[in-house]
mmCIF file of C-alpha atoms in Angstrom:
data_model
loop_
_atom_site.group_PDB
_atom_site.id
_atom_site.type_symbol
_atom_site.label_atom_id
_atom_site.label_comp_id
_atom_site.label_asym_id
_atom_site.label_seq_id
_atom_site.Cartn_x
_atom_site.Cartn_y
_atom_site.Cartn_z
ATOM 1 C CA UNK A 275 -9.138 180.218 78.678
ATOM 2 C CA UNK A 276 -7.985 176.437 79.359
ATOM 3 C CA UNK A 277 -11.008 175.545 77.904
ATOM 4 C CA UNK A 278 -11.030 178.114 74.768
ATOM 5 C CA UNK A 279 -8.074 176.399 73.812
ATOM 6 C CA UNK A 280 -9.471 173.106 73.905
ATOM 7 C CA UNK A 281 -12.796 173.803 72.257
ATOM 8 C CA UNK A 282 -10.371 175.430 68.938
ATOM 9 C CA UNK A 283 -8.411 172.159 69.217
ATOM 10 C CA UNK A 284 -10.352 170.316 66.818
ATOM 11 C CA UNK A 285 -10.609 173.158 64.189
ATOM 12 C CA UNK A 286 -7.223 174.607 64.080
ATOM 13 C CA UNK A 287 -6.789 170.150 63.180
ATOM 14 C CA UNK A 288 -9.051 169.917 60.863
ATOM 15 C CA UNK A 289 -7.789 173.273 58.912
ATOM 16 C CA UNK A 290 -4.325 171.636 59.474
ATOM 17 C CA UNK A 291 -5.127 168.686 57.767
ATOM 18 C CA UNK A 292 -7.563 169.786 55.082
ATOM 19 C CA UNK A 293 -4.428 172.340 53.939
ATOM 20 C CA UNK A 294 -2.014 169.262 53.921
ATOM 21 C CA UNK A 295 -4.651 167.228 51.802
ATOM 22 C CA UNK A 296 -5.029 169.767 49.809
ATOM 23 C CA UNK A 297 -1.631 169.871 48.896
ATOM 24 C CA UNK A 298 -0.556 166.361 48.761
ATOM 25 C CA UNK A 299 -3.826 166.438 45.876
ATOM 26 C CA UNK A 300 -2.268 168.961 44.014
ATOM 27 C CA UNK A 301 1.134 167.020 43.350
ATOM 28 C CA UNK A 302 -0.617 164.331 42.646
ATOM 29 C CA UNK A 303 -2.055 166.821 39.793
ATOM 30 C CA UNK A 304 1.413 167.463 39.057
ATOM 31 C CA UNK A 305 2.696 164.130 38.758
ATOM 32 C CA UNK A 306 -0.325 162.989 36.209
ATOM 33 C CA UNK A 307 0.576 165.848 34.305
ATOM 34 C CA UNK A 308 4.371 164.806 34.209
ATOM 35 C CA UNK A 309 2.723 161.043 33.253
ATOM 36 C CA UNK A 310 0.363 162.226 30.508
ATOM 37 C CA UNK A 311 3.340 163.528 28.902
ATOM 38 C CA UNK A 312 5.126 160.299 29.454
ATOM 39 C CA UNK A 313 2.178 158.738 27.632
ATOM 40 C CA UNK A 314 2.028 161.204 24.980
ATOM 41 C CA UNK A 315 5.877 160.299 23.979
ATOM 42 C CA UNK A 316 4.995 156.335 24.452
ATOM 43 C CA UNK A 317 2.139 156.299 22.341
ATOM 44 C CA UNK A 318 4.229 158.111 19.968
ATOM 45 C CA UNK A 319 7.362 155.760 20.393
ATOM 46 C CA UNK A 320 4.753 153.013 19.716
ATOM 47 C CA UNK A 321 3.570 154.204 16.255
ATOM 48 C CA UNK A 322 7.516 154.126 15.271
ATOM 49 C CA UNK A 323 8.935 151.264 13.179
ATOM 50 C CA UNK A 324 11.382 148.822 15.036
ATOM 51 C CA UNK A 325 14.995 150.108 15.465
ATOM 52 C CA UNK A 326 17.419 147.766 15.269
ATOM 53 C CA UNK A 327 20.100 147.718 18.115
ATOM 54 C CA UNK A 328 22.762 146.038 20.032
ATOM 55 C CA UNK A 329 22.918 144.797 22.991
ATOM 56 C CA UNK A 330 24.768 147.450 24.404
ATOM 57 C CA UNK A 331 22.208 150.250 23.021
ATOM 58 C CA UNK A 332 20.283 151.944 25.521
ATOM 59 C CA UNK A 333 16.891 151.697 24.030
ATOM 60 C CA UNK A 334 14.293 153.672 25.172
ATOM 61 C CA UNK A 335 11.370 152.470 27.618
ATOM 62 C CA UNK A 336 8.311 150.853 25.355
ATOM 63 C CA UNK A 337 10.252 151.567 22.096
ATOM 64 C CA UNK A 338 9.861 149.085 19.132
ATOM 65 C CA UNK A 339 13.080 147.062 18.259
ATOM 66 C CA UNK A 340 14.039 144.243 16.506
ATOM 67 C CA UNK A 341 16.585 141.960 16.813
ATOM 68 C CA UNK A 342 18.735 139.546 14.803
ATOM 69 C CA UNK A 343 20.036 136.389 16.833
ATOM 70 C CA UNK A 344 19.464 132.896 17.891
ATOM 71 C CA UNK A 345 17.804 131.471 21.079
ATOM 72 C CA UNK A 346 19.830 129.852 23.586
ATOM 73 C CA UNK A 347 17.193 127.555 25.043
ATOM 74 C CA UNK A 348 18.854 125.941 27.755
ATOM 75 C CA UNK A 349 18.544 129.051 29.331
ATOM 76 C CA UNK A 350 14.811 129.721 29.288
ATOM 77 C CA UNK A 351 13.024 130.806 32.576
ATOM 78 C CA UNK A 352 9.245 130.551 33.762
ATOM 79 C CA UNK A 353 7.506 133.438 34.947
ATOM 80 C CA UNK A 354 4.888 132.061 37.473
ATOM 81 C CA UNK A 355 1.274 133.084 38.749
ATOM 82 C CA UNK A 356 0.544 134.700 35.441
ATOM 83 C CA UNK A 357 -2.965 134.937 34.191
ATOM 84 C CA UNK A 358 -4.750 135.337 30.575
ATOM 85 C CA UNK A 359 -8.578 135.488 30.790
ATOM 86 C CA UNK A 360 -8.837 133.553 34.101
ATOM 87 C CA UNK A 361 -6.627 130.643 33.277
ATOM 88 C CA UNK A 362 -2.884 130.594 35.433
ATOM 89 C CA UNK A 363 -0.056 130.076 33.039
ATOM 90 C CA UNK A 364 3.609 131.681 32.502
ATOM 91 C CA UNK A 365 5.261 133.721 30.918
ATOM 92 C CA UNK A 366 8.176 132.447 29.179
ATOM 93 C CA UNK A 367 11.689 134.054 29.227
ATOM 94 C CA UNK A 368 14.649 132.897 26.782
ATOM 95 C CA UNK A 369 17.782 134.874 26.259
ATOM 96 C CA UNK A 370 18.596 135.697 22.330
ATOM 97 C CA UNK A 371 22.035 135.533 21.372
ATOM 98 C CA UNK A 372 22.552 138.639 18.878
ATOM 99 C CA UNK A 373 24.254 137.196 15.639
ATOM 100 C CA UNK A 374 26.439 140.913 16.177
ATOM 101 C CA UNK A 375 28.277 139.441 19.246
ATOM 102 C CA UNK A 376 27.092 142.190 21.582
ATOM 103 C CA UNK A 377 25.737 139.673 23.909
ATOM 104 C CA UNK A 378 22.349 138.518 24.908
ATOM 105 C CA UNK A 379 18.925 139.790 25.328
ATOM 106 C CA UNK A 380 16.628 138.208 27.662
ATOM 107 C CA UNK A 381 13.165 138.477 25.617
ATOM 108 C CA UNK A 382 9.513 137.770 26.950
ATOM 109 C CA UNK A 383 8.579 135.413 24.394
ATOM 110 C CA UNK A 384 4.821 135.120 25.781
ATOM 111 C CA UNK A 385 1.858 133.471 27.832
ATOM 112 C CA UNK A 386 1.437 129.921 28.080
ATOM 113 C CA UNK A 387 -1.502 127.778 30.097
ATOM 114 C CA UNK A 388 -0.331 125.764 33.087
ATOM 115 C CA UNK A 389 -0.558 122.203 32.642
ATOM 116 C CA UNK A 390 -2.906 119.797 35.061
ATOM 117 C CA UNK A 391 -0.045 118.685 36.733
ATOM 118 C CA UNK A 392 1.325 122.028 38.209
ATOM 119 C CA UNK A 393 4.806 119.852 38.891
ATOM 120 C CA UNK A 394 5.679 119.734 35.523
ATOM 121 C CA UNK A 395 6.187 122.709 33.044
ATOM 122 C CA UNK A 396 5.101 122.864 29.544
ATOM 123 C CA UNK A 397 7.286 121.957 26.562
ATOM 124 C CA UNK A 398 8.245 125.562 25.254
ATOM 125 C CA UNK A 399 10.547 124.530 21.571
ATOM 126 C CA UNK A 400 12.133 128.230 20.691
ATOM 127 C CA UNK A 401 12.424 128.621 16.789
ATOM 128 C CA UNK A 402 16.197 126.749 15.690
ATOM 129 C CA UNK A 403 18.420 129.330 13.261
ATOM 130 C CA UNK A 404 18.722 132.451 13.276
ATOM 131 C CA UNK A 405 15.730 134.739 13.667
ATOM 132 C CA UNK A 406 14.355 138.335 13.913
ATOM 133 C CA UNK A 407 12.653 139.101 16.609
ATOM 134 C CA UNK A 408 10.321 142.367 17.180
ATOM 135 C CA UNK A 409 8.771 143.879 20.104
ATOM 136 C CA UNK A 410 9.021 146.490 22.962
ATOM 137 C CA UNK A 411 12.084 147.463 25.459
ATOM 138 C CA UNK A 412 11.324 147.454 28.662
ATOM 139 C CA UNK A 413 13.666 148.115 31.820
ATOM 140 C CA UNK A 414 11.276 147.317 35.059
ATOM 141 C CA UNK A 415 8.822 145.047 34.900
ATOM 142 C CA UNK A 416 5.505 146.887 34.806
ATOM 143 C CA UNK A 417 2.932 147.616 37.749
ATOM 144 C CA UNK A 418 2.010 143.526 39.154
ATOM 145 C CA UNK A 419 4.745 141.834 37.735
ATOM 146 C CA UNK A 420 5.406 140.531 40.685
ATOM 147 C CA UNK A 421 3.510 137.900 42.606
ATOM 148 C CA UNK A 422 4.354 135.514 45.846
ATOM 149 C CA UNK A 423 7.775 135.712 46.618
ATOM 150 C CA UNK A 424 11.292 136.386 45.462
ATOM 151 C CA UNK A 425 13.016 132.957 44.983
ATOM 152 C CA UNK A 426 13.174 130.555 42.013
ATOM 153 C CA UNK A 427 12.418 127.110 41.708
ATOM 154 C CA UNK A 428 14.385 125.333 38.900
ATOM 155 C CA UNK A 429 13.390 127.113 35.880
ATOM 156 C CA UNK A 430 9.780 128.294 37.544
ATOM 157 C CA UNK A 431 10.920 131.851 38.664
ATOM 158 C CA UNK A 432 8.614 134.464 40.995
ATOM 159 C CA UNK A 433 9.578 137.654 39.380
ATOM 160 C CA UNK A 434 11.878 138.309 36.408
ATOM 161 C CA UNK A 435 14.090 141.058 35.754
ATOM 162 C CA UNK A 436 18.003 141.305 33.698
ATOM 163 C CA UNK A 437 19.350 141.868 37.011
ATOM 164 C CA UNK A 438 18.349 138.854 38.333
ATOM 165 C CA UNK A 439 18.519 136.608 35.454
ATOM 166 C CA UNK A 440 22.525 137.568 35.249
ATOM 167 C CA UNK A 441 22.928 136.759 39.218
ATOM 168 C CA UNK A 442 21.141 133.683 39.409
ATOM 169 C CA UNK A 443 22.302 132.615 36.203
ATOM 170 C CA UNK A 444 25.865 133.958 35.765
ATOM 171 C CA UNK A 445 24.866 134.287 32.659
ATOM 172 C CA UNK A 446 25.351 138.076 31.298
ATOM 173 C CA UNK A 447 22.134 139.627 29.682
ATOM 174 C CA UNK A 448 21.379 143.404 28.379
ATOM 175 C CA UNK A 449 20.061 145.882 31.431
ATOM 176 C CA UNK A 450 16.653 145.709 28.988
ATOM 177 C CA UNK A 451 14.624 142.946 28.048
ATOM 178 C CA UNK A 452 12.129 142.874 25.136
ATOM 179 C CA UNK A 453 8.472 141.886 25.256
ATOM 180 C CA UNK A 454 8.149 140.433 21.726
ATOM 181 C CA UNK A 455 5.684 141.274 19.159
ATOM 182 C CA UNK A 456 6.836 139.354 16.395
ATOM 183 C CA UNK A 457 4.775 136.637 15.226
ATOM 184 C CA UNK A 458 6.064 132.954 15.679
ATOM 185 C CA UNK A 459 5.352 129.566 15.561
ATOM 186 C CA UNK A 460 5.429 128.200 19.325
ATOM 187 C CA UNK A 461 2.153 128.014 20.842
ATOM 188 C CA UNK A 462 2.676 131.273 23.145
ATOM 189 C CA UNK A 463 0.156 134.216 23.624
ATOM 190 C CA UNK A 464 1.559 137.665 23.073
ATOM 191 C CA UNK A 465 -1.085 139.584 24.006
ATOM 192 C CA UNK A 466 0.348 142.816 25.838
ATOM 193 C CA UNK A 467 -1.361 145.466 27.395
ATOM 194 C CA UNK A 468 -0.632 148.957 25.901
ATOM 195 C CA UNK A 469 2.225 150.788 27.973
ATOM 196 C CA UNK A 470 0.787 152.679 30.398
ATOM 197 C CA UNK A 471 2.234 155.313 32.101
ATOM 198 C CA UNK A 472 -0.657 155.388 35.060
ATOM 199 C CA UNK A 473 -1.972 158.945 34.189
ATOM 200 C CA UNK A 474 -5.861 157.875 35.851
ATOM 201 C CA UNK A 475 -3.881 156.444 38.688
ATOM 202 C CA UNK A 476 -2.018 159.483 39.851
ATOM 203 C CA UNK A 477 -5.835 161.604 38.984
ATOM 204 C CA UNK A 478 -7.231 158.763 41.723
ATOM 205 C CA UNK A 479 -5.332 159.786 44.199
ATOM 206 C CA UNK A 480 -5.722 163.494 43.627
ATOM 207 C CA UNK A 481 -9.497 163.057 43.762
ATOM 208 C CA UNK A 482 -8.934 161.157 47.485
ATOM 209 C CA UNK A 483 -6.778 163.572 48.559
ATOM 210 C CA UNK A 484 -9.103 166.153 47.717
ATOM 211 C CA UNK A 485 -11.972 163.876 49.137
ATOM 212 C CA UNK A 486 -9.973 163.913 52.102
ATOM 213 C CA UNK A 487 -9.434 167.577 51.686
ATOM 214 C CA UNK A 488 -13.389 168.172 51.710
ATOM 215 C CA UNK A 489 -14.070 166.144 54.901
ATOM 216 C CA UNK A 490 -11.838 168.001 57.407
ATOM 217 C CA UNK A 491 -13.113 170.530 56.355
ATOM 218 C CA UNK A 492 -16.608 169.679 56.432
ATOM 219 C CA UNK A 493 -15.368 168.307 60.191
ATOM 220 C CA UNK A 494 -13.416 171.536 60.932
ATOM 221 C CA UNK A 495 -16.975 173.400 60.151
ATOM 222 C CA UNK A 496 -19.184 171.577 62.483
ATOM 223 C CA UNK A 497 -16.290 171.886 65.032
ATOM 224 C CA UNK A 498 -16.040 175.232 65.109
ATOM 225 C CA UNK A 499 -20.197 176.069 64.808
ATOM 226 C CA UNK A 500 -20.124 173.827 68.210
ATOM 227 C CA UNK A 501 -17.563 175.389 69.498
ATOM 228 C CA UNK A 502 -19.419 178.924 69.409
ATOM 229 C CA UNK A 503 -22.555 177.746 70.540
ATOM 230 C CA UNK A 504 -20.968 176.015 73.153
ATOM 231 C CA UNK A 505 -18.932 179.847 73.953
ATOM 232 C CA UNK A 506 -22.138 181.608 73.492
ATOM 233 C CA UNK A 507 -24.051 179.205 75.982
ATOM 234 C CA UNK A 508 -21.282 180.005 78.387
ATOM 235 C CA UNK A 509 -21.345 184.013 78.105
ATOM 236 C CA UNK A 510 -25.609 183.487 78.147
ATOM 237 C CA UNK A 511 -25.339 181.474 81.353
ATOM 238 C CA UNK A 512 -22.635 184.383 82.697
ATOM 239 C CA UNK A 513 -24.749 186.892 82.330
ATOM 240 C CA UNK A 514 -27.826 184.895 83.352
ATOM 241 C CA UNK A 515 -25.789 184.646 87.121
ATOM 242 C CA UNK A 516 -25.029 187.948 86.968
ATOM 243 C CA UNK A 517 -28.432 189.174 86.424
ATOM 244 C CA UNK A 518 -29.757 187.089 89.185
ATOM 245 C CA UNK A 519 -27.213 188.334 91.607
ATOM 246 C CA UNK A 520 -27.567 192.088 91.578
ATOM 247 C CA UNK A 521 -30.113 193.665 94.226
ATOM 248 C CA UNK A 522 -32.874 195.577 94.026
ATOM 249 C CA UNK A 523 -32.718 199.065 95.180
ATOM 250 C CA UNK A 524 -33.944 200.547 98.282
#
């Protein structure tokens, strides 16, 4: 019986498993259905014309604003280890001062190349007067924002969000920043991605899970064929020993 128990070890794991992969693939389902309507109401939010707002307003994530204010360039920020077709550069952050007095928004002005001399940052002039700005609310950064660590060096920050900016700062900006749009005449690359709300990412993991799903029980299969033969062997061989010991009669 000891070694029954054993022998079913390895299936009743395997049918364990394969149910909890199975599972874990179906709310991944779920959650790529909860995205793809996420991305049905950003692409939609994206064919909108820009709203304008306050600081203050609680925009919605990826919706088209525009804003009316000046730049307070003193208070521009680098966003390192960002790329545009191969080449390292930054991102450059500058907080506009809305002409309404509402406060500040901290705005993604765009990509610039790194210069030779990785010491020195580029020469970034924001627009003088007043000027109105277009582009894209955003409240996290998206999905890789982030690269190397979490400090700042001068002006030459690792990751960027309004949080930070008002702590290391102490300098108040809006809980959203903007990723402009707008044309203007500074050298910078605004080339943004569409918003993504990682539908195919959350279908990835389904299909692994499911993969996953498919192995045990693939495993959980063989497991238990052995298991029987190995069973049947043992009641063959019985009976074998039995047969030889009985005696013939008389």
């Amino acid at each position: 019986m000891h070694r029954l128990i054993l022998r079913a070890l390895p299936v009743l794991a395997c049918l364990a498993l394969a149910l909890l992969t199975l599972q874990l693939g179906n709310w991944q389902l779920r959650r790529a259905d909860e995205k793809s309507a996420l991305q049905v109401r950003l692409d939609a939010l994206a064919q909108q014309a820009p709203k304008a707002v306050d600081a203050r307003a609680r925009p919605e994530e990826g919706q088209p604003l525009v804003l009316l204010g000046r730049w307070r360039s003193s208070g521009t920020v680098f966003l390192d280890n960002r790329t545009h077709e191969g080449r390292a550069g930054y991102q450059v952050f500058t907080p506009l001062e809305l002409a309404d007095g509402s406060g500040l928004v901290l705005v993604n002005r765009g990509w610039i190349a790194a210069g030779l001399d990785r010491a020195r940052l580029p020469e970034v002039p924001a627009p003088a007067g007043t000027q109105n700005v277009e582009g894209r609310a955003h409240y996290s950064p998206p999905a890789g924002f982030a690269l190397g660590g979490e400090g700042a060096d001068g002006p030459r920050w690792q990751r960027v969000d309004a949080e930070r900016y008002t702590a290391r700062t102490g300098t108040p900006v809006a809980a959203w920043l903007l990723w402009q749009t707008s044309a203007a005449d500074d050298g910078l690359l605004r080339d943004w991605p569409r918003p993504d709300a990682g539908v195919d990412r959350h279908r990835g993991y389904a299909l692994q899970w499911y993969g996953l799903a498919a192995l045990a029980t693939v495993f959980g299969g063989i497991s238990g064929w052995r298991a029987r033969r190995g069973l049947e062997r043992r009641v063959r061989h019985g009976n074998e020993k039995a047969g030889n010991g009985k005696c013939d009669p008389v």
